[in-house]
Structures are given as C-alpha cells and as structure tokens.
mmCIF file of C-alpha atoms in Angstrom:
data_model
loop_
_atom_site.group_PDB
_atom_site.id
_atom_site.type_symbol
_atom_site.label_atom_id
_atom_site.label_comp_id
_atom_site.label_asym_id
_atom_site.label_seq_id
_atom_site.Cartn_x
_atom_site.Cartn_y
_atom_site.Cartn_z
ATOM 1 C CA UNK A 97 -23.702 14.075 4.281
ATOM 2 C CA UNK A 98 -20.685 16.077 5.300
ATOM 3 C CA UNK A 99 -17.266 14.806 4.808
ATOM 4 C CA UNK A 100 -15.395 14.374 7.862
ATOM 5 C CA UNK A 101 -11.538 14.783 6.822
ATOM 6 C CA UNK A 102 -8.554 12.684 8.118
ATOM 7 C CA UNK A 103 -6.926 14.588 10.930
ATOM 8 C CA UNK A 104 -3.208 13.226 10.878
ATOM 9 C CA UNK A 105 -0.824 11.120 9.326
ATOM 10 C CA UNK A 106 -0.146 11.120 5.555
ATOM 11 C CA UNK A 107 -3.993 10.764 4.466
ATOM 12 C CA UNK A 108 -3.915 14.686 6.197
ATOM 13 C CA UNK A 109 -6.697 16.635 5.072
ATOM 14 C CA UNK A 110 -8.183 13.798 2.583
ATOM 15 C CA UNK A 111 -11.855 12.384 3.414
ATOM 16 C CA UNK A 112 -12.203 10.044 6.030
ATOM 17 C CA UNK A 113 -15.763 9.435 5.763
ATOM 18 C CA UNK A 114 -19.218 10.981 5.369
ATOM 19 C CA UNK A 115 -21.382 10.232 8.378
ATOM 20 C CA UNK A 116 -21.994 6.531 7.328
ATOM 21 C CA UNK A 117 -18.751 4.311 7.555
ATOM 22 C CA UNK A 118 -20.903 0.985 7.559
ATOM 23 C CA UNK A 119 -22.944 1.973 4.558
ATOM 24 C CA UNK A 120 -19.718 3.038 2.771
ATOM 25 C CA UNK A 121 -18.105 -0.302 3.490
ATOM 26 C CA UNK A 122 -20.820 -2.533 2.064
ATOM 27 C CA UNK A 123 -20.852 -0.293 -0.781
ATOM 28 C CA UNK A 124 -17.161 -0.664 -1.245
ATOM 29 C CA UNK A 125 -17.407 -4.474 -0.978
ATOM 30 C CA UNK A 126 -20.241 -4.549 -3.225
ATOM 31 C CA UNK A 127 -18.149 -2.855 -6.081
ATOM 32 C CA UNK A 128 -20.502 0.271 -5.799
ATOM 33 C CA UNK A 129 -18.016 2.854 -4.581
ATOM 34 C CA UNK A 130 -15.150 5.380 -5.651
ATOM 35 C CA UNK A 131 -12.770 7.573 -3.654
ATOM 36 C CA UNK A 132 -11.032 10.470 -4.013
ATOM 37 C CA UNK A 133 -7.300 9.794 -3.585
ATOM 38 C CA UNK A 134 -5.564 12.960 -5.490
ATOM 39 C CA UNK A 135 -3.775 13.231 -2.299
ATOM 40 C CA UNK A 136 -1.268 10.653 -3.626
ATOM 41 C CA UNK A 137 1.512 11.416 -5.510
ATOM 42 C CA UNK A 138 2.121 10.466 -8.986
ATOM 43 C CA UNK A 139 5.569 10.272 -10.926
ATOM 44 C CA UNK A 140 6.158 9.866 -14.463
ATOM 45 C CA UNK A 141 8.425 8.270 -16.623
ATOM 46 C CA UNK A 142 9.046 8.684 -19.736
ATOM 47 C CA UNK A 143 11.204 7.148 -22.958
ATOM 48 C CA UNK A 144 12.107 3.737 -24.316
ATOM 49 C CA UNK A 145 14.099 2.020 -21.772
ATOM 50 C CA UNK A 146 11.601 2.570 -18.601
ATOM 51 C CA UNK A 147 10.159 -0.497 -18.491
ATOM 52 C CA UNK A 148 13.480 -2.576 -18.513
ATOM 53 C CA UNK A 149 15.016 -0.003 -16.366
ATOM 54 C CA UNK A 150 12.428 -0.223 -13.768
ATOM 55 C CA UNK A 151 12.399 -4.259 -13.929
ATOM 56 C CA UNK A 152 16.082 -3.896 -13.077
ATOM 57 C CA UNK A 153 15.745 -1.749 -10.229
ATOM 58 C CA UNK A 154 12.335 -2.818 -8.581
ATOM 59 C CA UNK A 155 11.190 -5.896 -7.085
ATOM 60 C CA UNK A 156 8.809 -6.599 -9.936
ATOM 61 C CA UNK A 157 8.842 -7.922 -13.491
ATOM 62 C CA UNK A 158 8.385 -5.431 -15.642
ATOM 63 C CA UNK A 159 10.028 -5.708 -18.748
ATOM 64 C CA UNK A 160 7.231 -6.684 -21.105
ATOM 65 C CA UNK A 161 4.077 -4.711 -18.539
ATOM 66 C CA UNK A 162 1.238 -4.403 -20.634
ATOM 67 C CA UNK A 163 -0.646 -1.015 -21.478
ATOM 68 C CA UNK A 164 -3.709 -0.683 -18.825
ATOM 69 C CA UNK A 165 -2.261 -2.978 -16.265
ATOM 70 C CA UNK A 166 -1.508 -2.303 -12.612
ATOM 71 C CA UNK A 167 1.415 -4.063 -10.576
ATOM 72 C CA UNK A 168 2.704 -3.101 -7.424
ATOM 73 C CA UNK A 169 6.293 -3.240 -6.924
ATOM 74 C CA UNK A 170 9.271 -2.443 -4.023
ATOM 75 C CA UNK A 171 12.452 -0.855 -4.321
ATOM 76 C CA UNK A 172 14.920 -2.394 -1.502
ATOM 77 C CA UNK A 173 18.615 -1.409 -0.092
ATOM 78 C CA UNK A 174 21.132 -3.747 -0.106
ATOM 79 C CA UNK A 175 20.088 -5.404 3.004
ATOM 80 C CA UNK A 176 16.872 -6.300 1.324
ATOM 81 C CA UNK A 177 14.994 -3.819 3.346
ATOM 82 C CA UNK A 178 11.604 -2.121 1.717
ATOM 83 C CA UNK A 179 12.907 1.626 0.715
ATOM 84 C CA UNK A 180 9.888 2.346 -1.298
ATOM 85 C CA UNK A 181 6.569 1.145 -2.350
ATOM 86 C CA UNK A 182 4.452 2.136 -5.016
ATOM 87 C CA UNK A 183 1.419 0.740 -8.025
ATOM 88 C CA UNK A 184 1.974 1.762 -11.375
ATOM 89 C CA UNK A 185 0.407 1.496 -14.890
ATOM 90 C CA UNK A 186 1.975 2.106 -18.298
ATOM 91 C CA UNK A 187 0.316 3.404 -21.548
ATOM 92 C CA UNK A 188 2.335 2.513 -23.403
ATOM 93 C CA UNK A 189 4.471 5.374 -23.235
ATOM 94 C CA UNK A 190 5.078 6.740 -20.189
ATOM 95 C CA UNK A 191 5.382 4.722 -16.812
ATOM 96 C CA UNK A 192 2.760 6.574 -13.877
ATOM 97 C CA UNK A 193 3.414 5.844 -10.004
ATOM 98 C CA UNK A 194 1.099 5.996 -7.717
ATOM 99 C CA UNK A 195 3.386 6.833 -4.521
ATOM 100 C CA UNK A 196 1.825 7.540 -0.743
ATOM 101 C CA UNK A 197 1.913 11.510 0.233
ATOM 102 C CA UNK A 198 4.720 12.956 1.527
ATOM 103 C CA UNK A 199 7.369 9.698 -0.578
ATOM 104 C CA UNK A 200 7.634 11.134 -4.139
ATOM 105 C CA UNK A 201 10.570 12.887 -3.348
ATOM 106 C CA UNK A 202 13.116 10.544 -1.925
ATOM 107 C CA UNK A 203 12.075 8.236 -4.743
ATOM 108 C CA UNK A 204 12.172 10.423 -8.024
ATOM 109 C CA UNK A 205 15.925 11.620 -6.195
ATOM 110 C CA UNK A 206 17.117 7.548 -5.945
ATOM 111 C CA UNK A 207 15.618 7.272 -9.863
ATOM 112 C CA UNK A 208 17.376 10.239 -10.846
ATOM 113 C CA UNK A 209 20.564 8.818 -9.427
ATOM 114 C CA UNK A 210 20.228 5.658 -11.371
ATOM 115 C CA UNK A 211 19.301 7.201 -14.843
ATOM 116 C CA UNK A 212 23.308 6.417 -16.041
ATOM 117 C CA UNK A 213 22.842 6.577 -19.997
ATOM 118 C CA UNK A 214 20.097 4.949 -19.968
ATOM 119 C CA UNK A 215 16.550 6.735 -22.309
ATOM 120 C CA UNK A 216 14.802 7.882 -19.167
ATOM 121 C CA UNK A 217 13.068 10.704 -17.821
ATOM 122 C CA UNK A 218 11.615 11.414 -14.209
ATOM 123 C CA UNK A 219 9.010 13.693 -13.253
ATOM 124 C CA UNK A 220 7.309 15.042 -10.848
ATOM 125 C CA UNK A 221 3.825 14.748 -12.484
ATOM 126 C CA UNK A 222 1.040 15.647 -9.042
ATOM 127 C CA UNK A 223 0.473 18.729 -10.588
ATOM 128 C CA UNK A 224 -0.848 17.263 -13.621
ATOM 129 C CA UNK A 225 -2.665 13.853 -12.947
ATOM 130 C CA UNK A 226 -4.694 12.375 -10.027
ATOM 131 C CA UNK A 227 -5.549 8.839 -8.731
ATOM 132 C CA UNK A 228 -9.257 7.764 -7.845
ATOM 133 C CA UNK A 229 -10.418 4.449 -6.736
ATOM 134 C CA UNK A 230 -13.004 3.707 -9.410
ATOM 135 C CA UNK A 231 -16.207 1.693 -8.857
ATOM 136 C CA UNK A 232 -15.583 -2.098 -9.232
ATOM 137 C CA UNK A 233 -15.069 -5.078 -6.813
ATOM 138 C CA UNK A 234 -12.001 -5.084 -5.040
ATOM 139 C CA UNK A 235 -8.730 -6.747 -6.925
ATOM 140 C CA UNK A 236 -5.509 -7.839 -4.909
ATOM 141 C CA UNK A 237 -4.519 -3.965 -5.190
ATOM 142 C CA UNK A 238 -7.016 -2.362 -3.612
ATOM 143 C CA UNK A 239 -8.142 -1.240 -7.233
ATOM 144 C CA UNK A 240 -9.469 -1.056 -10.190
ATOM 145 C CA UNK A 241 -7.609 2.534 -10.000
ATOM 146 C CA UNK A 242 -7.903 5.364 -12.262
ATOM 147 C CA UNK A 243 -5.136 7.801 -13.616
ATOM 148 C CA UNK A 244 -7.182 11.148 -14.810
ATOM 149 C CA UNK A 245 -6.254 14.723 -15.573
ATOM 150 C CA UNK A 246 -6.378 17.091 -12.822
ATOM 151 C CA UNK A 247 -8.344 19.638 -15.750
ATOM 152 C CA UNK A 248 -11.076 16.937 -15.811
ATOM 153 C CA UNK A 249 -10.972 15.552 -12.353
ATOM 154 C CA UNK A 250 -14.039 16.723 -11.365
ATOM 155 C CA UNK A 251 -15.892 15.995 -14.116
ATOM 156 C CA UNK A 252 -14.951 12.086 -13.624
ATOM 157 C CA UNK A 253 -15.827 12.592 -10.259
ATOM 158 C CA UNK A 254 -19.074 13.878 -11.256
ATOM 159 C CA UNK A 255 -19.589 10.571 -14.022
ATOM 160 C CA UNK A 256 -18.437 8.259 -10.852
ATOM 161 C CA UNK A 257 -20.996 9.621 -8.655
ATOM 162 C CA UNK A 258 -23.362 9.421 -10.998
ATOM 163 C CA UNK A 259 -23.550 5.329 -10.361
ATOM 164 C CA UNK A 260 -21.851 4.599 -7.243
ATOM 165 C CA UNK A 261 -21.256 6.043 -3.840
ATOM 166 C CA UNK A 262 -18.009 8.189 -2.542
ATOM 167 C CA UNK A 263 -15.965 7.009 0.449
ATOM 168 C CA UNK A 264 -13.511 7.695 2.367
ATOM 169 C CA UNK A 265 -9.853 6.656 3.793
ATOM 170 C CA UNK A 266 -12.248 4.516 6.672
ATOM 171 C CA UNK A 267 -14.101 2.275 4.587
ATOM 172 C CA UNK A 268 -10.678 1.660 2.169
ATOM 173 C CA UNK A 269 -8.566 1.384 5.279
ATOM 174 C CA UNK A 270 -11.362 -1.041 6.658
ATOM 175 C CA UNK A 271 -10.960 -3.515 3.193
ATOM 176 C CA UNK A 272 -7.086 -3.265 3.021
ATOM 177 C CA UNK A 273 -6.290 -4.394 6.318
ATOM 178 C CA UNK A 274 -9.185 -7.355 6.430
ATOM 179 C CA UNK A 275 -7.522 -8.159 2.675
ATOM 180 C CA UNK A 276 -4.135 -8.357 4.417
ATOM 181 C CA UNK A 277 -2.172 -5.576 1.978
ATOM 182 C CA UNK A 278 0.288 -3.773 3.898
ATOM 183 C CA UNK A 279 1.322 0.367 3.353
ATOM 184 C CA UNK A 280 4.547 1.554 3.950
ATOM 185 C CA UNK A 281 4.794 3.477 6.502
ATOM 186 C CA UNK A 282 2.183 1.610 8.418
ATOM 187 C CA UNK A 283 3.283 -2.097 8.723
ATOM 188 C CA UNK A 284 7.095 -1.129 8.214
ATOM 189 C CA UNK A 285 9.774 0.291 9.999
ATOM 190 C CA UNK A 286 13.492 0.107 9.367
ATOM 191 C CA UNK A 287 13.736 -3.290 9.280
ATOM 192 C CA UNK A 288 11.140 -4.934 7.058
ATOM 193 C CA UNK A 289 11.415 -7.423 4.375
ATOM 194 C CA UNK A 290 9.020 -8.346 2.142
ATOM 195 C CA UNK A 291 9.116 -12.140 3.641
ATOM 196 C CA UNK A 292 7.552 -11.009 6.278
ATOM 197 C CA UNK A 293 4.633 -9.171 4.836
ATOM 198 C CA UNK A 294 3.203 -11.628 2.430
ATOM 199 C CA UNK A 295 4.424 -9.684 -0.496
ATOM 200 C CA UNK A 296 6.689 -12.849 -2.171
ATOM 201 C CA UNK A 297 5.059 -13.486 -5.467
ATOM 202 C CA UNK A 298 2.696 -10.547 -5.248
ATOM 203 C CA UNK A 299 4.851 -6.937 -5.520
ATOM 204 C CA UNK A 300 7.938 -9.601 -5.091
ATOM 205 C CA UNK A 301 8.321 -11.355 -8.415
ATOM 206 C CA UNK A 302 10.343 -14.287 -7.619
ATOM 207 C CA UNK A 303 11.204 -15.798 -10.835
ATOM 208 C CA UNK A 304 13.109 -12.697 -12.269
ATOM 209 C CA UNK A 305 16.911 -11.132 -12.563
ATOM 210 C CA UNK A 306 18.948 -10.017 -9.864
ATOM 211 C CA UNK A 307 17.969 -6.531 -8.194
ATOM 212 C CA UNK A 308 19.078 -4.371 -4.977
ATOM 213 C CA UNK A 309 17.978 -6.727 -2.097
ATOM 214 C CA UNK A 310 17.135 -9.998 -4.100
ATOM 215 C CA UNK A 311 19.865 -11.669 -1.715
ATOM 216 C CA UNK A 312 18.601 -11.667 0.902
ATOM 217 C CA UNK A 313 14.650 -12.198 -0.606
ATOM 218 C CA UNK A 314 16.087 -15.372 -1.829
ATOM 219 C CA UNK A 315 17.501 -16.618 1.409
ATOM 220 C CA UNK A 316 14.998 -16.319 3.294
ATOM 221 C CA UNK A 317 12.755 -17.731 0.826
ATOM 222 C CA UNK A 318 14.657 -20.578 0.415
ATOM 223 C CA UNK A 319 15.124 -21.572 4.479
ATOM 224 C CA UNK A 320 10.886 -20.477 5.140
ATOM 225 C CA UNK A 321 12.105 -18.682 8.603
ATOM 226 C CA UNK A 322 11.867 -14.718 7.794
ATOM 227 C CA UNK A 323 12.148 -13.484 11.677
ATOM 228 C CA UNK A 324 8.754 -11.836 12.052
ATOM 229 C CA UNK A 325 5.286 -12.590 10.470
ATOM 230 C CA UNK A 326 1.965 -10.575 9.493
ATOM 231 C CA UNK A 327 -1.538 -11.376 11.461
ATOM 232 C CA UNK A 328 -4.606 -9.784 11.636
ATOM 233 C CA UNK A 329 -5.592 -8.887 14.716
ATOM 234 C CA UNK A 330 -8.593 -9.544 16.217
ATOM 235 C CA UNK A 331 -8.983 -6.422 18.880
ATOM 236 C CA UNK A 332 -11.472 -5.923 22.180
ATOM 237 C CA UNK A 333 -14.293 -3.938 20.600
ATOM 238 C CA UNK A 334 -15.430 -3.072 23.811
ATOM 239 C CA UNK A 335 -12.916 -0.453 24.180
ATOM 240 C CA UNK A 336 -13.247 2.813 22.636
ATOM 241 C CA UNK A 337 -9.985 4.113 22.119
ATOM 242 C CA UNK A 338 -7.808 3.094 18.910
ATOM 243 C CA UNK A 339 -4.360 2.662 19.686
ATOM 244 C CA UNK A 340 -2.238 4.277 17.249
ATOM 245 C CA UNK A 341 0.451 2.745 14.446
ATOM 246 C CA UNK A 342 3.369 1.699 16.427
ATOM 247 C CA UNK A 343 2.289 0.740 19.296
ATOM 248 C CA UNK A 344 3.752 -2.152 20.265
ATOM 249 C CA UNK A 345 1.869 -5.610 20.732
ATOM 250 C CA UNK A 346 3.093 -7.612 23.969
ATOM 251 C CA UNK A 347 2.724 -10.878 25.419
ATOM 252 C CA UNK A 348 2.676 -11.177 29.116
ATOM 253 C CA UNK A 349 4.047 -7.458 29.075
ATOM 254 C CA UNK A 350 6.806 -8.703 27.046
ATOM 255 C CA UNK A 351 7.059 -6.506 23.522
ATOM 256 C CA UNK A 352 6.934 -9.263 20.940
ATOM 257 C CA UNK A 353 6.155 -6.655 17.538
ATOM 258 C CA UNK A 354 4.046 -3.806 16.339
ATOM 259 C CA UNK A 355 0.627 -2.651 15.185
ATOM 260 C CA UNK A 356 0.265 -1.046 12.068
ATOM 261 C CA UNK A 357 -3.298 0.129 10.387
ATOM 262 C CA UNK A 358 -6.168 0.076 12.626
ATOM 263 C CA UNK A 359 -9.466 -0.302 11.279
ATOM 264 C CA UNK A 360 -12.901 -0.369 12.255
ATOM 265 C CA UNK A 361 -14.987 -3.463 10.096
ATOM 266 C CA UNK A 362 -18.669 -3.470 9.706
ATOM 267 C CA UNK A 363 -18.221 -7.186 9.583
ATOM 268 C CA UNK A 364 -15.126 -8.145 11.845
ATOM 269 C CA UNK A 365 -15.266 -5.108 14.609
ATOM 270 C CA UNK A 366 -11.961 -3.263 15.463
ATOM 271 C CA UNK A 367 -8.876 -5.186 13.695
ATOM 272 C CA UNK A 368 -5.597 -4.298 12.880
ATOM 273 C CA UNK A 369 -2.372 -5.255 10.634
ATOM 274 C CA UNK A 370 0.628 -6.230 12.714
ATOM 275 C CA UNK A 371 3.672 -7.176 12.508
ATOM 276 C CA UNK A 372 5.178 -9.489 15.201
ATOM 277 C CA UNK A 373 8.345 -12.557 16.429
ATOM 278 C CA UNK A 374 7.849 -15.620 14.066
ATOM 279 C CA UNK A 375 7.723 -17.527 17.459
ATOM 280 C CA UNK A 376 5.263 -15.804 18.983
ATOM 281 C CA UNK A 377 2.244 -18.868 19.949
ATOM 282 C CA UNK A 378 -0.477 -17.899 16.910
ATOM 283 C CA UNK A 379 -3.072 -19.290 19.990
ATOM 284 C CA UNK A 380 -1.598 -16.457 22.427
ATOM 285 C CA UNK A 381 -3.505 -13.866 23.676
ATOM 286 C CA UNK A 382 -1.740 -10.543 23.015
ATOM 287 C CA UNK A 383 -1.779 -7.196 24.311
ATOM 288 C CA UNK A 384 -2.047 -3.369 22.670
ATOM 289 C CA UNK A 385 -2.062 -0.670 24.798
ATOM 290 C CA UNK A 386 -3.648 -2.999 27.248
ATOM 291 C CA UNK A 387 -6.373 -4.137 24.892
ATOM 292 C CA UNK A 388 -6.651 -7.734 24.536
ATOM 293 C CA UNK A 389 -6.331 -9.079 20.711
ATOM 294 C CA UNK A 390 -6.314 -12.423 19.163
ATOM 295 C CA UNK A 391 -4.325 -13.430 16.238
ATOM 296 C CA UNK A 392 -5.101 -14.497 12.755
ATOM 297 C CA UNK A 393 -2.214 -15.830 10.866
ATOM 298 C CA UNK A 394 -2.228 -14.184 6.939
#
C-alpha cells in the first residue's frame, strides 16, 4: 500500500497511514506493529550530574533512572503550568529525549540556562539518532520505543518489518487517546496542570524534592478540586467531518472546555481527548462543532 502522509500540524509530512487504518490498529493492539517516528526530536545529555540535574528540574524522579528504562517527565513554570513534555531513556551515559517536532528548541535553550556549574552538556542530537515505535504490546507510554542511529535506521526498519506491520500517526493517535495519554500541544493550552490530565503519579512523581511548579501540584493534590478534568469523548459517528484541536466543547451553547486529539477507533468509532469545567454534569450531553458527544470520565 501507499503511505498517505499527515497533512498539518506537527506530525507534517510523517505517515498517517497506508490504505488500511483498521488493519493497522488491530495490529498495533496486538503488539504486531512499528512506526516510523524520526520526525521527533531527540536531545542529548551528557556527563555525571544529568540525572540529578534533571530530577531537580523535571517533574520526575530521576536520580537513580536505570539504563534501558523509559519515563516520561514535565518541566513546569512557577505557576505549575506544563512548559514542556518529553520520554527519555539513559544508557548509562548520556540522557536521550524524545521531544514532539517543532519543541527541541525552547527546551535545550531553558536547559542551557540552568547548566550553572553543574557537569552537563546539551545537544541537539536529531541529526544523529531517531525514535521508532518498536513491535510489542502497548505500555503506559505508548512504547516499547527504540533510540537507533540515523546511519542504520533503515536497516532496523528493514529487521522490524521483517515480523510486524508499519503504521502510521492514525492507528498510534487511535491507541493514545482510547489509553487516555495526553500530548502537549494537543490537550494543553496556557493554562494546564498536570492535575488535570491524569499525569499525578505517572510523568508527576509525587513523592520527590521540590521542583519549578511542585506548589501548586501539591495543592491541588492535597484539596482533590484541580478546576478542569480529562474525558474521553464519545463523538456522533454519523458525521463525517472531524472537528479540529481546539475547538471548543459546549453545553447548551455554553463553552464549558476544549477538544484535543481526535481519533478514529476501529473499536470505539470517532472519540476524542478533552479537556473541560470540573463541574460540568459527566451525564451531560455535550456539543463540538455541533456534533453531539458523550462523556467518559478518565
């Protein structure tokens, strides 16, 4: 089949699927699949304090990560606010994030800025390396993930397809959203916290030091009333238009939040990640772009 690519957004130009979005989605949930995802950026750093220097500054314990494993974490601003999101592994030498397109930048300048004295260095590393989504059942990243060289990216890509099928953006965006894991970018805007998006005890560590943010992640926390919530949403498939991310989700043509990812299930039908008032009725009807959708509390 011939890959149809993603038009727009940050996913630009990457595959969106190959003709057969259902057969790529069972094959996904079946563990039978890999994608292509050197789109993403990758950063690297380097030398022997990264580890405790990224616990400090991220919303993740990392002090003692061991070699192979994947964590996601958050970096916030004061107000506890999600700045930047990214997965990362170590080797045991040198720290590699996995960052969306488009983000590397803004983060490796906020790293740079909080280097101090400290035995770090930041890098730039797209060039070099590559992320694919290697065969394997799904784990609470969206992984297993693996970190090759672009010099023998295609022959990895070649050993992948040798056992499993290749899919695209469609049939990952399809698990992620009925799985509940949010993007940045997608279900965020200027105002999230990671309260509201199920992230506490997940890219949130909560029984760590103080970092950027913490704050307010504790507060909230602590009283169990962050002021907006993350549902799935259950959307008309009768209609054939998708609304877009950002589009905002109303109750009796009152605005009451915000869809993010939009996906099309082979299981569930059309369903989306949103992002809407903690006291909005979980039995209420809503509205997006005029389509009716029913709410699923995650």
């Amino acid at each position: 089949m011939t890959a149809v690519l993603v038009e727009e957004g940050p996913d630009k130009g990457a595959i969106w699927h190959f003709g057969e979005p259902t057969k790529e989605q069972r094959a996904l949930e079946r563990g039978q699949a890999w994608a292509d995802l050197s789109h993403h950026e990758i950063i690297a750093i380097s030398g022997v304090d990264r580890l405790s220097w990224l616990h400090s500054l991220t919303t993740q314990h990392l002090e003692k990560l061991a070699p192979g494993v994947w964590q996601q974490a958050l970096i916030l601003d004061p107000q506890g606010h999600i700045e930047h999101q990214f997965y990362l592994v170590d080797d045991g030498r040198t720290s590699w994030l996995m960052v969306d397109p488009g983000r590397a930048a803004a983060l490796i300048e906020y790293l740079q800025k909080m280097k101090f004295m400290l035995r770090v260095e930041v890098r730039d590393a797209s060039a070099e390396y590559a992320i694919l989504r290697a065969p394997g059942i799904a784990d609470e990243l969206g992984g297993p993930y693996a970190l090759v060289l672009r010099t023998e990216l295609a022959q990895m890509q070649k050993t992948f397809a040798a056992t499993a099928l290749q899919v695209g953006t469609w049939a990952l965006d399809a698990q992620r959203v009925a799985a509940g894991r949010v993007r940045i970018g997608f279900e965020t805007d200027h105002k999230s916290i990671p309260n509201e998006l199920g992230l506490l005890n997940k890219a949130v560590h909560m029984n760590k030091g103080c970092y950027r943010g913490q704050e307010t992640v504790a507060k909230i926390a602590n009283l169990g009333n962050p002021p907006r919530r993350l549902v799935l949403l259950h959307l008309d498939g009768s209609v054939v238009t998708v609304p877009p991310t950002g589009t905002d989700v109303e109750k009796d043509g009152i605005k009451v939040g915000f869809i993010g990812t939009v996906a099309r299930h082979y299981e569930l039908g059309t369903i989306a990640l949103a992002v809407v008032k903690r006291n909005t009725p979980v039995e209420a009807t809503l509205t997006v772009d005029g389509i009716p959708a029913s709410q699923e509390v995650l």
